[in-house]
PDB file of C-alpha atoms in Angstrom:
ATOM      1  CA  MET A   1      10.700   3.530 -19.429  1.00 64.00           C
ATOM      2  CA  ALA A   2      10.402   7.197 -19.738  1.00 77.00           C
ATOM      3  CA  THR A   3       9.234   8.982 -16.674  1.00 85.00           C
ATOM      4  CA  PRO A   4       5.897  10.013 -16.020  1.00 92.00           C
ATOM      5  CA  ASP A   5       4.356  13.406 -16.151  1.00 93.00           C
ATOM      6  CA  TRP A   6       3.242  12.967 -12.456  1.00 96.00           C
ATOM      7  CA  TYR A   7       6.501  11.433 -11.144  1.00 95.00           C
ATOM      8  CA  ARG A   8       8.230  14.698 -12.231  1.00 93.00           C
ATOM      9  CA  ALA A   9       5.430  16.791 -10.517  1.00 96.00           C
ATOM     10  CA  LEU A  10       6.185  14.382  -7.076  1.00 96.00           C
ATOM     11  CA  VAL A  11       9.749  15.650  -7.359  1.00 94.00           C
ATOM     12  CA  ALA A  12       9.293  19.124  -8.274  1.00 94.00           C
ATOM     13  CA  VAL A  13       7.780  19.392  -4.435  1.00 96.00           C
ATOM     14  CA  GLY A  14      10.981  19.950  -2.538  1.00 92.00           C
ATOM     15  CA  ASP A  15      14.465  19.786  -2.515  1.00 92.00           C
ATOM     16  CA  ALA A  16      14.722  16.749  -0.292  1.00 92.00           C
ATOM     17  CA  LEU A  17      12.743  14.585  -3.092  1.00 94.00           C
ATOM     18  CA  ALA A  18      14.640  16.093  -5.901  1.00 92.00           C
ATOM     19  CA  GLU A  19      17.727  15.563  -4.278  1.00 91.00           C
ATOM     20  CA  THR A  20      17.256  12.226  -3.245  1.00 92.00           C
ATOM     21  CA  ASP A  21      16.061  11.364  -7.003  1.00 90.00           C
ATOM     22  CA  ARG A  22      18.946  12.780  -8.365  1.00 88.00           C
ATOM     23  CA  ALA A  23      21.352  10.610  -5.929  1.00 88.00           C
ATOM     24  CA  GLU A  24      19.371   7.709  -7.305  1.00 87.00           C
ATOM     25  CA  LEU A  25      19.804   8.693 -10.657  1.00 84.00           C
ATOM     26  CA  ALA A  26      23.663   9.392 -10.248  1.00 81.00           C
ATOM     27  CA  TYR A  27      24.352   5.954  -8.463  1.00 84.00           C
ATOM     28  CA  TRP A  28      22.418   4.186 -11.745  1.00 81.00           C
ATOM     29  CA  HIS A  29      24.171   6.120 -14.141  1.00 75.00           C
ATOM     30  CA  GLY A  30      27.648   5.881 -12.107  1.00 71.00           C
ATOM     31  CA  ALA A  31      29.954   8.551 -12.442  1.00 55.00           C
ATOM     32  CA  ALA A  32      28.553   9.595 -15.646  1.00 54.00           C
ATOM     33  CA  GLY A  33      24.605  10.237 -13.713  1.00 50.00           C
ATOM     34  CA  ALA A  34      26.477  12.691 -11.041  1.00 45.00           C
ATOM     35  CA  ASP A  35      25.310  15.770 -12.967  1.00 47.00           C
ATOM     36  CA  LEU A  36      21.501  14.327 -13.938  1.00 46.00           C
ATOM     37  CA  ASP A  37      18.710  16.558 -13.186  1.00 48.00           C
ATOM     38  CA  GLY A  38      16.289  14.058 -10.604  1.00 46.00           C
ATOM     39  CA  THR A  39      13.457  16.002 -13.261  1.00 44.00           C
ATOM     40  CA  ALA A  40      14.909  15.255 -16.658  1.00 42.00           C
ATOM     41  CA  PRO A  41      17.731  12.942 -17.035  1.00 44.00           C
ATOM     42  CA  ALA A  42      20.199  12.820 -19.739  1.00 51.00           C
ATOM     43  CA  HIS A  43      19.093   9.674 -21.075  1.00 58.00           C
ATOM     44  CA  GLU A  44      15.064   9.579 -20.444  1.00 59.00           C
ATOM     45  CA  TYR A  45      14.838   5.909 -21.140  1.00 62.00           C
ATOM     46  CA  ASP A  46      17.858   4.650 -19.059  1.00 72.00           C
ATOM     47  CA  VAL A  47      16.280   4.995 -15.215  1.00 78.00           C
ATOM     48  CA  PRO A  48      15.872   3.025 -12.684  1.00 85.00           C
ATOM     49  CA  PRO A  49      12.841   1.146 -12.819  1.00 90.00           C
ATOM     50  CA  ILE A  50      10.117   3.699 -11.453  1.00 92.00           C
ATOM     51  CA  THR A  51       9.200   1.532  -8.230  1.00 95.00           C
ATOM     52  CA  VAL A  52      12.915   1.434  -7.084  1.00 94.00           C
ATOM     53  CA  ARG A  53      12.671   5.308  -7.608  1.00 94.00           C
ATOM     54  CA  LEU A  54       9.735   5.428  -5.504  1.00 96.00           C
ATOM     55  CA  GLY A  55      11.124   3.350  -2.813  1.00 96.00           C
ATOM     56  CA  SER A  56      13.990   5.839  -2.426  1.00 94.00           C
ATOM     57  CA  LEU A  57      11.630   8.783  -2.228  1.00 96.00           C
ATOM     58  CA  GLY A  58       9.313   7.211   0.220  1.00 95.00           C
ATOM     59  CA  THR A  59      12.330   6.451   2.342  1.00 95.00           C
ATOM     60  CA  ALA A  60      13.649   9.742   2.135  1.00 94.00           C
ATOM     61  CA  PHE A  61       9.913  11.595   2.668  1.00 94.00           C
ATOM     62  CA  ALA A  62       9.539   9.540   5.995  1.00 92.00           C
ATOM     63  CA  GLN A  63      13.235  10.381   7.380  1.00 90.00           C
ATOM     64  CA  ARG A  64      13.225  14.055   5.775  1.00 88.00           C
ATOM     65  CA  SER A  65       9.916  15.128   6.241  1.00 85.00           C
ATOM     66  CA  ALA A  66      10.994  17.912   8.487  1.00 85.00           C
ATOM     67  CA  GLU A  67      12.241  19.664   5.291  1.00 89.00           C
ATOM     68  CA  LEU A  68       8.941  19.204   3.463  1.00 91.00           C
ATOM     69  CA  THR A  69       6.371  22.071   4.983  1.00 92.00           C
ATOM     70  CA  PRO A  70       2.807  20.886   5.368  1.00 93.00           C
ATOM     71  CA  GLU A  71       2.186  21.859   2.190  1.00 95.00           C
ATOM     72  CA  GLN A  72       4.707  20.183   0.537  1.00 96.00           C
ATOM     73  CA  SER A  73       3.761  16.864   2.617  1.00 95.00           C
ATOM     74  CA  GLY A  74       0.189  17.020   1.453  1.00 96.00           C
ATOM     75  CA  ARG A  75       0.715  17.897  -2.375  1.00 97.00           C
ATOM     76  CA  VAL A  76       3.121  14.185  -2.600  1.00 97.00           C
ATOM     77  CA  LEU A  77       0.211  12.392  -0.743  1.00 97.00           C
ATOM     78  CA  ARG A  78      -2.114  13.950  -3.192  1.00 98.00           C
ATOM     79  CA  ILE A  79       0.077  12.917  -6.405  1.00 98.00           C
ATOM     80  CA  LEU A  80       0.321   9.844  -5.032  1.00 98.00           C
ATOM     81  CA  GLU A  81      -3.422   9.232  -4.329  1.00 98.00           C
ATOM     82  CA  ASP A  82      -4.371  10.509  -7.466  1.00 98.00           C
ATOM     83  CA  VAL A  83      -2.062   7.763  -9.158  1.00 98.00           C
ATOM     84  CA  LEU A  84      -3.883   4.834  -6.931  1.00 98.00           C
ATOM     85  CA  THR A  85      -7.366   6.113  -7.726  1.00 97.00           C
ATOM     86  CA  SER A  86      -6.682   7.074 -11.396  1.00 97.00           C
ATOM     87  CA  GLY A  87      -3.497   6.070 -12.766  1.00 96.00           C
ATOM     88  CA  SER A  88      -2.365   2.852 -15.358  1.00 96.00           C
ATOM     89  CA  GLU A  89      -2.204  -0.444 -13.416  1.00 97.00           C
ATOM     90  CA  THR A  90       1.689   0.169 -14.117  1.00 96.00           C
ATOM     91  CA  ASP A  91       2.131   3.108 -11.517  1.00 97.00           C
ATOM     92  CA  ARG A  92      -0.527   1.877  -9.117  1.00 97.00           C
ATOM     93  CA  ASN A  93       1.138  -0.727  -8.288  1.00 97.00           C
ATOM     94  CA  ALA A  94       4.636   1.374  -8.341  1.00 97.00           C
ATOM     95  CA  VAL A  95       3.409   3.442  -5.936  1.00 97.00           C
ATOM     96  CA  ALA A  96       1.938   1.319  -3.677  1.00 97.00           C
ATOM     97  CA  THR A  97       4.898  -1.536  -3.433  1.00 97.00           C
ATOM     98  CA  GLY A  98       7.820   1.562  -3.754  1.00 97.00           C
ATOM     99  CA  PHE A  99       6.642   4.489  -2.289  1.00 97.00           C
ATOM    100  CA  VAL A 100       3.780   3.476   0.220  1.00 96.00           C
ATOM    101  CA  GLU A 101       5.625  -0.154   1.643  1.00 96.00           C
ATOM    102  CA  ALA A 102       8.986   2.258   1.722  1.00 95.00           C
ATOM    103  CA  LEU A 103       6.830   4.841   4.229  1.00 93.00           C
ATOM    104  CA  LEU A 104       5.518   1.864   6.109  1.00 92.00           C
ATOM    105  CA  ASN A 105       9.143   0.430   6.286  1.00 92.00           C
ATOM    106  CA  ALA A 106      10.297   3.629   7.617  1.00 91.00           C
ATOM    107  CA  TRP A 107       7.422   3.810  10.450  1.00 88.00           C
ATOM    108  CA  ASP A 108       9.084  -0.060  11.134  1.00 86.00           C
ATOM    109  CA  LEU A 109      12.415   1.146  11.817  1.00 88.00           C
ATOM    110  CA  GLY A 110      11.039   4.139  14.300  1.00 87.00           C
ATOM    111  CA  HIS A 111      10.253   7.265  12.248  1.00 87.00           C
ATOM    112  CA  ASP A 112       6.353   8.271  13.447  1.00 87.00           C
ATOM    113  CA  LEU A 113       3.953   9.099  10.518  1.00 87.00           C
ATOM    114  CA  ARG A 114       1.176  10.218  12.504  1.00 89.00           C
ATOM    115  CA  ALA A 115       1.443  14.054  10.644  1.00 86.00           C
ATOM    116  CA  VAL A 116       1.344  12.497   7.873  1.00 88.00           C
ATOM    117  CA  TRP A 117      -0.722  10.209   8.527  1.00 91.00           C
ATOM    118  CA  ARG A 118      -3.955  12.836   8.299  1.00 91.00           C
ATOM    119  CA  LEU A 119      -2.673  13.971   4.575  1.00 94.00           C
ATOM    120  CA  ALA A 120      -2.781  11.007   3.522  1.00 95.00           C
ATOM    121  CA  GLY A 121      -6.017   9.983   1.370  1.00 96.00           C
ATOM    122  CA  PRO A 122      -8.255   7.167   1.372  1.00 96.00           C
ATOM    123  CA  ARG A 123      -6.491   4.668  -0.856  1.00 97.00           C
ATOM    124  CA  THR A 124      -3.130   5.451   0.689  1.00 96.00           C
ATOM    125  CA  ARG A 125      -4.749   4.474   3.892  1.00 95.00           C
ATOM    126  CA  GLU A 126      -6.642   1.442   2.685  1.00 96.00           C
ATOM    127  CA  TYR A 127      -3.408   0.132   1.109  1.00 96.00           C
ATOM    128  CA  CYS A 128      -1.525   0.729   4.508  1.00 95.00           C
ATOM    129  CA  ARG A 129      -3.962  -0.865   6.339  1.00 95.00           C
ATOM    130  CA  ALA A 130      -3.871  -3.831   4.033  1.00 96.00           C
ATOM    131  CA  TRP A 131      -0.416  -4.250   3.917  1.00 94.00           C
ATOM    132  CA  ASN A 132       0.002  -4.587   8.353  1.00 93.00           C
ATOM    133  CA  GLU A 133      -2.836  -7.088   7.737  1.00 94.00           C
ATOM    134  CA  PHE A 134      -0.698  -8.597   5.188  1.00 95.00           C
ATOM    135  CA  THR A 135       2.623  -8.308   6.428  1.00 93.00           C
ATOM    136  CA  GLY A 136       1.098  -9.559  10.543  1.00 94.00           C
ATOM    137  CA  VAL A 137       2.076  -5.839  11.543  1.00 91.00           C
ATOM    138  CA  PRO A 138      -1.179  -4.697  13.941  1.00 92.00           C
ATOM    139  CA  THR A 139      -1.984  -1.529  12.903  1.00 92.00           C
ATOM    140  CA  PRO A 140      -1.794   1.291  15.267  1.00 92.00           C
ATOM    141  CA  ASP A 141      -5.147   2.812  16.226  1.00 93.00           C
ATOM    142  CA  TRP A 142      -3.955   6.203  14.998  1.00 92.00           C
ATOM    143  CA  MET A 143      -4.000   4.167  11.820  1.00 92.00           C
ATOM    144  CA  THR A 144      -7.610   3.000  12.034  1.00 90.00           C
ATOM    145  CA  GLU A 145      -8.992   6.606  13.021  1.00 79.00           C
TER     146      GLU A 145
END
């Protein structure tokens, strides 16, 4: 599957995300992938599934958020919100089950997401609350404001 333009824009937001994607591509391709640029893989159709790549980015976003400026974090969340709002069903599902669920998993593991919560759009917030309800995780007050 070809890498969507919105994903390229997402990875280009900051070095932490680009490094994460390059590492995911290197892992996928083995030693041959070590020199791949995360935004333009040598074999455009030989990339990990977008949901897998988004899961890695969601985890990195939570773990390395201090490396991103508030503007960069906001840009990441706006790109994802745009996909959740007007992307294809496949892309919407990939963002939700890849990035957003990885972000929530990082929160479950102790990463404080309050700072980025205020930057998240309405679809992202709605999905987070619905996922918490589905999985039986109590939604904290700051996620309901």
